[in-house]
Amino acid sequence: MYDFEIRHPPDAGGHFNGFGGKYAAETLMGPLAELEAAFYASWEDPEFQAERLRLLQQYAGRPTPLYHARRLSEEIGGAQIVLKREDLAHTGAHKINNTIGQALLAKRMGKKRVIAETGAGQHGVASATVAAMFDMQCDVYMGREDMRRQAPNVFRMELLGARVIPVDSGTATLKDALNEALRDWVASCENTFYIIGTVAGPHPYPLMVRQYHVVIGQEARAQSLEQFGRLPDMAIACVGGGSNAMGLLHPLRDDDIRLVAVEPAGYGLDGDDHAASLAAGRPGILHGNLTYLLEDDEGQIKGTHSISAGLDYPGVGPELAAMYEAGRLELETADDNEALQAFSRLSLCEGILPALESSHALAAAMRLAAKMKPEQMLLVNLSGRGDKDLDTVMQKTKEDAT
Amino acid sequence: MSLDRLKNCFERCAAENRAALVGYLTAGDPNPAASEKLLDVLASHVDIVEIGMPFSDPMADGPTIQAASERALAAGTRMRDVFHIALSVRKAHPAAGIVLMGYANVAFAMGYEYFAEQAALAGVDGVLIVDIPPEEAGDFTRALKAHKLCGIRLVAPTSSTARRKLAAEIADGFIYYVSLNGITGAEMGEISEIRTQVDALRQQAKLPICVGFGIKTPEQAHAVAAFSDGVVIGSHFVNCITAHEDNEPAMLSELDKTCAAMRAAMRKGGVGED
């Protein structure tokens, strides 16, 4: 089911058809080179890979199931919708795949402290989780606005022994948390490992995070063949930074399968209240890589909006930008309301509460499935569970009722 | 020519047996009109004026310069204001070195070529972009060279010998030695360690070496001036603006005094040798 070949690698400088790279401050160039060397060496080390797989299986609960949502598919009356159940992974989202990999690498590099940025709190929780298991000090940077939206996750991180550091600068959301984590790392790189939560940042992060997540797509591919005797016609994932999307889609990109990324349209693409970087942005440089960004005409990064904190980011992983420009990635968007409707529909129809992030992928999947034939198959990455979003959904339901 | 002007700055300072004072303020802080006056005061004391281009996400900066960027952007500062301020410094201070400092996306959004052209027209001598390392600098350096602008390079304590050599090879104007692993405005490192690093760097680089990050007092500046070609003061000057919110005359007079004290600290040798 799993293989360790690095398919579609970036060039030596970490570029995917010009996107990505290493746009970092000089102080970080040394630590990044050290990280890159350690990553490649560990990837070739059978002992490291065996330990990573052991933890993915015995600790994170992999492989996660592939589930045919029969009732939902019947109601929609189009393609068969199949869900990759990352919501069933330990900590309730795909994020744990990456933090297990990076924490193992941190341990191998002799770092005693890890730091992370988080938006929805899922990556922060996944980082705090592995830090607890590996007995490492863990500091998580989180925008104050996100701490308010995702209060239960803040408490979870604290229960796991992590310190959550509020970020007030800029828009007090994910991008500012990333800035603050980078500032910490510049000063602490000697003893600290920075666990970036998505397929962005300077090389080797986009490659490394992708490689830690491809287990999602590798499993889904094998499970699809085993359970249904075929591969899906289409695979769909939501995209903020894009880690669950790269994890699912990368192992399928050499197959004859349509690959679809769903971006958050927030209140709509007309104004600035969305976070659809590929649909409405343009290439620029932020957080160490060249990629599609939401910015004004002078390159100042815009504030974004999405009902899901995990998608509320003004950029996107550079490899997704490259795949999009190469025509290998189709783009869909779902706004806040469509995501909420999808959240509700999956809950009622299948007894599964999806994360609001994943609800964006579901919204687009339902729309697309309706236009397809019942003999066709559509694979959706259900990247996380929705328990963390209950407050948001409850509040929105009350607002709509008044 | 830009290259000559920076060179002349260092030669003049060397002839006067002192290090060059490199002073930073963010353009447009606290608003474009006040910023123009503040930069004029700065330029009347320092040898090289470092003009910060405000950016929404200044990742290498501490709270002081982050806040300066936020104030400038909130006051509606645009790149045309940055260039206008540079040009007014150039007109009033023909011999001053002028360096633009900032982040990649601002230059990238304009297009490197157009950015370099506008900077040259504004009388700028050099450009320092924090997040364009040598590895990614190809197109950018070409654009600067085409407009006779110096591409200033950073060297950090974490820079390997190979990277120091690379920086020395491709830099123009001067080399900016970052005195600590951290962000602007942090606590300065051990002076003896900085000296060791700068002395070693001299073996690899013919260009003048300026030292910056975390230098806050005239005593620290004087100590660094003893073994470097220039001392960069940033957050400490920006604090003159922070301390006098809305009171422009107070900002200007405090900046004037603060700059004068730093300027006096540039003299090489003991304080009493003047």
XYZ file of C-alpha atoms in Angstrom:
676
model
C 0.000 0.000 0.000
C 2.781 2.439 0.949
C 5.828 3.303 -1.091
C 8.662 5.693 -0.416
C 9.537 6.860 -3.892
C 9.548 10.647 -4.143
C 7.443 11.238 -7.248
C 7.457 14.610 -9.045
C 10.272 16.064 -6.927
C 11.018 19.798 -7.038
C 14.318 21.000 -8.536
C 17.393 21.278 -6.311
C 16.277 24.714 -5.107
C 12.820 23.475 -4.142
C 10.968 24.886 -7.164
C 7.908 23.278 -8.691
C 7.854 24.812 -12.188
C 9.066 28.104 -10.756
C 6.809 28.087 -7.692
C 8.141 27.434 -4.195
C 11.835 28.043 -3.605
C 13.576 29.366 -0.530
C 12.660 33.022 -0.036
C 13.908 33.153 3.520
C 16.002 35.507 5.631
C 19.734 34.763 5.600
C 19.657 33.599 9.218
C 17.307 30.747 8.254
C 19.214 29.580 5.183
C 21.670 27.538 7.259
C 19.000 25.830 9.383
C 16.937 25.133 6.228
C 19.913 23.464 4.541
C 20.454 21.370 7.659
C 16.768 20.411 7.691
C 16.830 19.484 4.019
C 19.831 17.212 4.455
C 18.277 15.577 7.521
C 14.970 15.048 5.729
C 16.508 13.333 2.709
C 18.775 11.179 4.884
C 15.858 10.096 7.077
C 13.689 9.364 4.061
C 16.321 6.874 2.833
C 16.692 5.310 6.272
C 14.609 2.094 6.562
C 14.612 2.314 10.359
C 13.195 5.813 10.309
C 10.505 4.818 7.820
C 9.612 1.701 9.815
C 9.205 3.753 12.978
C 7.123 6.350 11.121
C 4.833 3.639 9.747
C 4.551 1.977 13.147
C 3.337 5.243 14.655
C 1.013 5.982 11.747
C -0.579 2.559 12.177
C -0.523 1.964 15.915
C -0.763 5.523 17.212
C -2.641 7.473 14.529
C -4.883 4.568 13.501
C -3.937 4.193 9.860
C -5.066 3.134 7.419
C -8.185 5.235 7.762
C -11.276 3.661 6.147
C -12.574 4.361 2.688
C -16.340 4.627 3.028
C -18.997 4.515 0.312
C -21.628 7.099 1.337
C -24.541 5.178 -0.160
C -27.438 7.157 1.211
C -25.909 10.490 0.239
C -25.056 9.166 -3.236
C -28.616 7.894 -3.704
C -30.161 11.175 -2.593
C -28.014 13.138 -5.005
C -28.672 10.636 -7.757
C -25.365 11.090 -9.542
C -21.896 9.660 -9.054
C -21.091 7.353 -6.144
C -19.516 9.420 -3.380
C -16.693 7.738 -1.507
C -15.166 9.332 1.603
C -11.560 9.001 2.756
C -12.108 9.064 6.498
C -9.216 11.194 7.795
C -11.660 12.382 10.445
C -11.088 9.007 12.096
C -7.350 9.520 12.474
C -6.058 10.269 15.976
C -6.773 13.907 16.982
C -9.582 14.021 14.434
C -7.874 15.181 11.261
C -5.179 14.316 8.729
C -2.744 16.726 10.428
C -1.275 13.967 12.622
C 0.392 12.296 9.571
C 2.629 15.316 9.199
C 3.365 15.984 12.860
C 4.430 12.370 13.425
C 6.889 12.695 10.545
C 8.268 16.069 11.594
C 8.512 15.184 15.287
C 10.441 12.018 14.411
C 12.743 14.152 12.304
C 13.115 16.663 15.146
C 14.089 13.834 17.460
C 16.605 12.535 14.939
C 18.099 16.040 14.698
C 18.384 16.253 18.487
C 15.953 19.172 18.907
C 14.317 19.352 22.319
C 11.707 21.966 21.529
C 9.115 22.217 18.763
C 7.062 25.207 17.687
C 4.044 25.338 15.418
C 1.557 27.798 13.971
C -2.104 26.971 13.901
C -5.312 28.368 12.445
C -8.217 26.097 13.323
C -6.106 24.551 16.051
C -5.976 21.101 14.418
C -2.300 21.357 13.517
C -1.583 22.837 16.939
C -3.341 19.916 18.611
C -1.543 17.415 16.380
C 1.795 19.073 17.228
C 1.053 19.189 20.956
C 0.043 15.517 20.766
C 3.302 14.273 19.273
C 5.324 16.620 21.495
C 3.704 14.976 24.512
C 4.516 11.525 23.182
C 8.133 12.437 22.362
C 8.620 14.443 25.577
C 9.392 17.705 23.804
C 8.579 21.243 24.836
C 5.893 22.644 22.524
C 4.910 26.267 21.871
C 2.034 26.945 19.489
C 1.440 30.364 17.919
C -2.209 31.136 17.280
C -3.959 34.339 16.216
C -6.063 35.815 18.983
C -9.062 35.882 16.659
C -8.623 32.156 15.957
C -8.230 31.403 19.686
C -11.644 32.935 20.182
C -13.193 30.954 17.289
C -11.575 27.680 18.308
C -11.539 27.871 22.098
C -11.960 24.093 22.666
C -8.809 23.376 20.669
C -6.848 25.912 22.738
C -7.836 23.989 25.843
C -6.950 20.678 24.179
C -3.457 21.937 23.419
C -3.010 23.094 26.987
C -4.208 19.740 28.307
C -1.543 18.137 26.137
C 1.116 20.234 27.842
C 1.675 22.816 25.117
C 1.834 26.554 25.616
C -0.455 28.523 23.287
C 0.962 31.958 22.507
C -1.605 34.500 21.288
C -0.669 36.552 18.231
C -2.060 40.080 17.977
C -0.101 41.430 15.026
C -1.629 42.014 11.589
C -5.006 40.334 11.223
C -4.439 38.041 14.259
C -5.082 34.903 12.189
C -3.096 32.052 10.620
C -0.742 34.135 8.440
C 0.282 36.224 11.450
C 0.787 33.097 13.561
C 3.128 31.856 10.817
C 5.047 35.171 10.879
C 5.429 34.910 14.635
C 6.578 31.281 14.504
C 9.179 32.251 11.884
C 10.391 35.062 14.175
C 10.709 32.583 17.026
C 12.595 30.118 14.830
C 15.089 32.748 13.608
C 16.115 33.216 17.229
C 15.810 29.621 18.424
C 16.810 27.409 15.474
C 19.749 25.900 17.337
C 17.555 23.896 19.719
C 14.109 24.277 18.115
C 12.358 22.462 15.278
C 9.632 24.378 13.467
C 6.745 22.031 12.538
C 5.000 23.832 9.667
C 1.419 22.620 9.317
C 0.911 22.794 5.597
C 2.591 22.303 2.222
C 3.894 25.890 2.227
C 6.914 27.735 3.616
C 10.480 27.635 2.294
C 11.936 24.445 0.778
C 12.060 21.681 2.024
C 8.746 22.177 3.863
C 6.324 21.874 0.900
C 8.048 18.661 -0.217
C 8.452 17.272 3.286
C 4.863 17.894 4.385
C 3.593 16.412 1.126
C 5.666 13.274 1.613
C 4.310 12.840 5.150
C 0.722 13.107 3.845
C 0.851 10.972 0.687
C -0.185 7.991 2.830
C -3.727 9.376 2.411
C -3.767 9.004 -1.364
C -1.707 5.807 -1.394
C -4.186 4.142 0.937
C -7.212 5.524 -0.916
C -5.852 4.238 -4.217
C -5.244 0.718 -2.893
C -8.534 0.638 -0.963
C -10.442 1.786 -4.008
C -9.019 -1.037 -6.108
C -9.623 -3.565 -3.357
C -13.144 -2.502 -2.331
C -14.553 -1.399 -5.668
C -12.227 -3.035 -8.191
C -11.500 0.323 -9.797
C -10.058 3.782 -9.352
C -12.292 6.832 -8.873
C -13.137 9.100 -11.803
C -12.562 12.195 -9.754
C -10.819 13.107 -6.476
C -11.710 16.218 -4.466
C -10.133 18.006 -1.521
C -10.492 21.390 0.136
C -7.528 23.764 -0.060
C -6.329 26.312 2.452
C -2.578 25.781 2.477
C -3.286 22.465 0.797
C -1.823 19.655 2.903
C -4.834 17.327 2.784
C -5.211 18.071 -0.931
C -1.586 17.202 -1.746
C -1.848 14.124 0.471
C -4.855 12.757 -1.400
C -4.185 14.036 -4.912
C -0.426 13.596 -5.321
C -0.493 9.765 -5.454
C -3.324 9.969 -8.017
C -1.812 12.509 -10.375
C -0.291 9.945 -12.737
C -3.641 8.144 -13.075
C -6.465 9.091 -15.405
C -8.407 10.773 -12.616
C -9.789 14.314 -12.536
C -8.261 16.179 -9.589
C -10.270 18.977 -8.014
C -9.265 21.569 -5.396
C -12.015 23.423 -3.562
C -11.226 26.901 -2.259
C -13.219 28.814 0.352
C -15.348 31.579 -1.206
C -16.329 32.996 2.216
C -19.043 35.600 1.660
C -18.421 35.443 -2.097
C -15.586 36.066 -4.537
C -16.758 39.603 -5.449
C -15.231 41.361 -2.439
C -12.246 40.565 -0.229
C -14.101 38.316 2.209
C -12.864 34.967 0.971
C -9.631 32.974 0.938
C -9.567 31.666 -2.632
C -5.914 32.267 -3.536
C -5.855 30.303 -6.786
C -9.264 31.483 -7.989
C -8.775 35.150 -7.165
C -5.071 35.716 -6.426
C -1.839 36.076 -8.360
C 1.760 34.912 -7.927
C 3.731 36.575 -5.158
C 6.234 35.837 -2.386
C 5.232 35.179 1.220
C 6.378 32.906 4.042
C 9.411 31.695 2.164
C 7.824 30.628 -1.098
C 6.594 31.950 -4.416
C 2.964 31.016 -4.910
C -0.535 32.373 -5.555
C -1.457 35.008 -2.971
C -4.320 37.305 -2.135
C -2.728 40.729 -2.187
C -3.419 44.298 -3.239
C -1.869 45.918 -6.309
C 1.292 46.797 -4.344
C 1.881 43.329 -2.924
C 0.461 43.971 0.556
C -1.161 40.771 1.791
C -4.913 41.008 2.220
C -6.956 39.924 5.181
C -9.054 36.875 4.334
C -12.311 35.375 5.485
C -13.652 31.867 5.684
C -16.083 30.332 8.109
C -13.472 27.636 8.577
C -10.373 28.903 10.370
C -8.249 26.169 8.781
C -8.823 27.572 5.286
C -8.450 31.210 6.308
C -5.031 31.769 4.698
C -4.046 34.189 1.888
C -1.747 31.737 0.102
C -1.619 28.168 -1.160
C 1.064 25.490 -1.355
C 3.425 26.189 -4.284
C 3.048 22.732 -5.818
C -0.716 23.250 -6.062
C -0.038 26.544 -7.851
C 2.224 24.656 -10.268
C -0.334 21.869 -10.826
C -3.042 24.462 -11.388
C -0.988 26.369 -13.961
C -0.071 23.112 -15.684
C -3.778 22.294 -16.042
C -3.572 19.207 -13.818
C -5.828 20.662 -11.148
C -9.425 21.784 -11.585
C -10.671 24.543 -9.363
C -13.990 24.820 -7.552
C -15.091 27.120 -4.760
C -17.661 26.805 -1.995
C -18.849 29.717 0.121
C -19.671 29.754 3.836
C -23.326 28.868 3.304
C -22.623 26.025 0.913
C -20.145 24.616 3.414
C -22.715 24.840 6.212
C -25.328 23.123 4.052
C -22.889 20.332 3.254
C -22.017 20.042 6.952
C -25.680 19.603 7.790
C -26.426 17.238 4.912
C -23.629 14.796 5.691
C -24.591 14.843 9.369
C -28.244 14.039 8.641
C -27.648 11.686 5.759
C -24.655 9.661 6.925
C -24.299 10.341 10.635
C -20.912 11.971 10.125
C -20.137 15.501 11.356
C -17.477 16.817 8.976
C -15.029 19.615 9.773
C -16.052 22.921 8.185
C -12.861 22.721 6.100
C -13.871 19.329 4.684
C -17.437 20.605 4.261
C -16.135 22.840 1.464
C -14.888 19.763 -0.402
C -18.216 18.016 0.258
C -20.210 20.979 -1.037
C -18.363 20.938 -4.343
C -18.485 17.130 -4.460
C -22.271 17.102 -4.114
C -22.577 19.708 -6.847
C -20.282 17.808 -9.208
C -21.687 14.356 -8.392
C -25.169 15.494 -9.414
C -23.862 16.085 -12.931
C -22.187 12.684 -13.160
C -23.525 9.192 -13.842
C -24.328 6.632 -11.093
C -21.648 4.290 -12.426
C -19.025 6.967 -11.882
C -17.106 7.335 -8.641
C -16.069 10.468 -6.817
C -13.507 10.354 -4.001
C -13.681 13.087 -1.349
C -11.102 13.722 1.336
C -13.017 14.015 4.585
C -9.985 15.662 6.138
C -11.313 16.204 9.653
C -14.215 15.828 12.014
C -16.569 18.643 12.913
C -16.663 18.539 16.697
C -14.325 21.532 16.921
C -16.758 23.575 14.808
C -19.902 23.067 16.880
C -19.743 26.580 18.381
C -19.410 28.190 14.953
C -22.240 26.120 13.494
C -24.460 26.732 16.525
C -23.887 30.483 16.363
C -24.543 30.585 12.625
C -27.730 28.530 13.040
C -28.967 30.980 15.703
C -28.108 34.006 13.509
C -30.031 32.527 10.603
C -33.034 31.835 12.823
C -33.357 35.473 13.906
C 26.763 56.866 -9.698
C 25.226 54.885 -6.875
C 28.127 52.551 -6.400
C 30.485 55.482 -6.122
C 28.282 57.322 -3.686
C 28.218 54.461 -1.153
C 31.947 53.957 -1.677
C 32.528 57.656 -1.071
C 30.497 57.498 2.143
C 32.767 54.803 3.572
C 35.938 56.498 2.325
C 34.887 59.802 3.885
C 34.201 58.078 7.209
C 37.504 56.207 7.083
C 39.329 59.487 6.432
C 37.607 60.933 9.491
C 38.574 57.843 11.510
C 35.018 56.810 12.260
C 32.519 54.202 11.280
C 29.599 55.122 9.039
C 26.274 55.615 10.766
C 23.487 53.821 8.913
C 20.074 54.959 10.149
C 16.754 53.250 9.471
C 13.200 54.561 9.483
C 10.122 53.078 7.830
C 8.823 55.265 5.008
C 5.360 56.604 5.741
C 5.643 56.179 9.500
C 3.589 57.627 11.151
C 2.221 59.166 7.915
C 3.842 60.153 4.605
C 4.074 63.894 5.354
C 5.625 63.509 8.822
C 7.855 60.730 7.525
C 9.382 63.076 4.949
C 10.403 65.487 7.729
C 11.704 62.680 9.951
C 13.820 61.247 7.134
C 15.222 64.727 6.527
C 16.326 64.950 10.177
C 17.765 61.431 9.972
C 19.686 62.253 6.788
C 21.215 65.357 8.377
C 23.029 63.113 10.903
C 23.684 59.756 9.285
C 25.988 58.764 6.450
C 23.633 56.239 4.911
C 19.859 56.500 5.132
C 18.057 53.198 5.171
C 14.446 53.661 4.060
C 12.118 50.828 5.000
C 9.402 49.913 2.519
C 6.357 49.071 4.647
C 5.014 45.533 4.280
C 1.990 43.798 5.752
C 4.017 40.773 6.917
C 7.496 41.856 8.053
C 8.741 38.434 9.172
C 12.267 39.441 10.166
C 11.216 42.429 12.238
C 10.500 42.770 15.919
C 7.485 44.549 17.430
C 8.937 48.080 16.991
C 9.415 47.919 13.226
C 6.285 45.766 12.760
C 4.289 48.564 14.371
C 6.032 51.128 12.151
C 4.948 49.181 9.054
C 1.402 48.921 10.354
C 1.234 52.681 11.062
C 2.619 53.525 7.627
C 0.168 51.254 5.811
C -2.759 52.432 7.930
C -1.842 56.010 6.935
C -2.191 54.966 3.295
C 1.503 54.855 2.380
C 2.042 53.623 -1.166
C 5.239 52.852 -3.069
C 4.985 56.234 -4.828
C 5.263 57.820 -1.349
C 8.336 55.707 -0.594
C 10.019 56.876 -3.798
C 8.916 60.466 -3.216
C 10.493 60.423 0.254
C 13.707 58.927 -1.144
C 13.854 61.633 -3.797
C 13.347 64.427 -1.301
C 16.204 63.018 0.824
C 18.356 62.835 -2.303
C 17.654 66.468 -3.228
C 18.334 67.833 0.260
C 21.338 65.579 0.992
C 23.275 65.010 -2.242
C 26.152 63.113 -0.590
C 24.068 60.819 1.616
C 23.893 57.152 0.761
C 20.310 55.934 0.345
C 19.363 52.283 0.686
C 15.869 50.819 0.370
C 15.136 47.927 2.689
C 12.144 45.639 2.666
C 10.529 42.381 1.654
C 10.425 40.527 -1.644
C 6.734 40.749 -2.428
C 6.685 44.543 -2.649
C 9.381 44.533 -5.349
C 7.948 41.396 -6.990
C 4.472 42.948 -7.262
C 5.917 45.969 -9.111
C 8.110 43.765 -11.265
C 11.826 43.750 -10.416
C 12.735 45.768 -13.506
C 10.215 48.558 -12.915
C 11.032 48.578 -9.201
C 14.748 49.058 -9.941
C 14.006 51.771 -12.494
C 11.818 53.717 -10.053
C 14.352 53.337 -7.243
C 17.153 54.635 -9.468
C 15.015 57.589 -10.564
C 14.385 58.400 -6.888
C 18.125 58.681 -6.290
C 18.476 55.409 -4.382
C 21.964 53.851 -4.232
C 21.314 50.362 -2.964
C 18.604 47.847 -2.123
C 18.435 45.228 0.596
C 15.617 42.680 0.427
C 15.467 40.470 3.499
C 13.837 37.439 1.885
C 15.636 37.249 -1.449
C 18.707 35.141 -0.612
C 21.458 34.669 -3.235
C 19.786 31.426 -4.391
C 16.689 33.304 -5.560
C 18.379 36.571 -6.528
C 19.153 36.012 -10.228
C 16.491 38.179 -11.898
C 16.471 40.668 -9.060
C 20.226 41.263 -9.091
C 20.174 41.652 -12.887
C 17.481 44.336 -12.599
C 19.474 46.194 -9.934
C 22.679 46.048 -11.952
C 20.891 47.314 -15.055
C 20.048 50.451 -13.095
C 23.440 50.715 -11.368
C 21.980 49.955 -7.961
C 23.941 48.078 -5.305
C 22.481 44.759 -4.176
C 23.374 44.662 -0.495
C 23.812 41.217 1.049
C 23.178 39.970 4.544
C 25.486 37.614 6.396
C 24.243 36.003 9.627
C 25.958 34.066 12.412
C 24.369 30.918 10.923
C 25.812 31.585 7.446
C 28.238 28.848 6.418
C 31.705 29.658 5.065
C 30.452 28.874 1.564
C 27.502 31.242 1.965
C 29.765 34.031 3.272
C 31.948 33.589 0.226
C 28.907 33.680 -2.040
C 27.592 36.839 -0.381
C 31.011 38.485 -0.717
C 31.075 37.604 -4.410
C 27.678 38.924 -5.383
C 27.246 41.853 -2.982
C 27.674 45.479 -3.993
C 28.011 48.524 -1.754
C 28.493 46.844 1.589
C 27.857 43.658 3.517
C 25.320 43.804 6.308
C 26.373 41.547 9.153
C 23.374 40.529 11.266
C 24.799 40.525 14.775
C 22.379 38.035 16.293
C 20.160 35.061 15.499
C 16.848 36.806 15.769
C 14.697 39.673 14.658
C 15.315 43.424 14.602
C 15.216 45.077 17.999
C 16.218 41.951 19.945
C 18.979 41.933 22.574
C 22.436 42.402 21.110
C 24.846 39.464 21.225
C 28.291 39.292 22.860
C 30.448 42.083 21.491
C 33.608 39.932 21.445
C 31.826 37.253 19.416
C 30.559 39.838 16.920
C 34.102 41.169 16.601
C 35.511 37.700 15.951
C 32.898 37.123 13.247
C 33.453 40.494 11.566
C 37.241 40.041 11.604
C 36.831 36.624 10.006
C 34.423 37.993 7.415
C 37.032 40.575 6.398
C 39.281 37.767 5.205
C 36.588 36.825 2.682
C 35.083 40.156 1.702
C 36.706 43.285 0.342
C 33.515 45.338 0.743
C 32.850 47.473 3.830
C 31.062 45.583 6.610
C 28.194 47.171 8.514
C 26.799 45.582 11.660
C 23.175 45.788 12.692
C 20.307 44.256 14.721
C 19.881 44.983 18.415
C 22.208 47.980 18.792
C 20.371 50.366 21.093
C 22.792 52.526 23.077
C 25.623 54.875 22.039
C 27.963 52.704 24.172
C 27.072 49.573 22.201
C 27.331 51.525 18.941
C 30.753 52.869 19.914
C 31.982 49.368 20.733
C 30.810 48.055 17.353
C 32.189 51.106 15.506
C 35.669 50.172 16.736
C 35.923 47.127 14.450
C 33.281 47.658 11.738
C 32.897 50.034 8.794
C 29.372 50.985 9.707
C 26.776 50.626 12.436
C 23.087 50.190 11.606
C 20.551 51.669 13.998
C 16.884 50.843 13.334
C 14.425 50.103 16.132
C 16.145 52.619 18.418
C 15.406 55.455 15.960
C 11.883 54.176 15.224
C 11.212 54.373 18.959
C 11.469 58.175 18.702
C 8.257 57.990 16.654
C 6.608 55.362 18.859
C 7.251 57.413 21.999
C 5.466 60.542 20.739
C 2.286 59.341 19.102
C 0.664 62.268 17.224
C 3.168 64.820 18.568
C 5.239 65.570 15.487
C 7.507 68.303 16.925
C 8.417 66.029 19.850
C 9.268 63.168 17.461
C 11.466 65.398 15.352
C 13.378 66.848 18.282
C 13.879 63.476 19.963
C 15.078 61.938 16.701
C 17.467 64.867 16.268
C 18.989 64.320 19.722
C 19.076 60.522 19.408
C 20.785 60.678 16.018
C 23.359 63.195 17.276
C 24.293 60.922 20.184
C 24.723 57.947 17.868
C 26.718 60.032 15.399
C 29.168 60.988 18.139
C 29.559 57.326 19.069
C 30.892 56.460 15.592
C 34.379 57.815 16.315
C 36.954 55.062 16.484
C 39.144 54.883 19.571
C 38.408 56.049 23.126
C 35.568 58.466 23.863
C 38.014 61.067 25.168
C 40.157 61.186 22.014
C 38.084 63.838 20.203
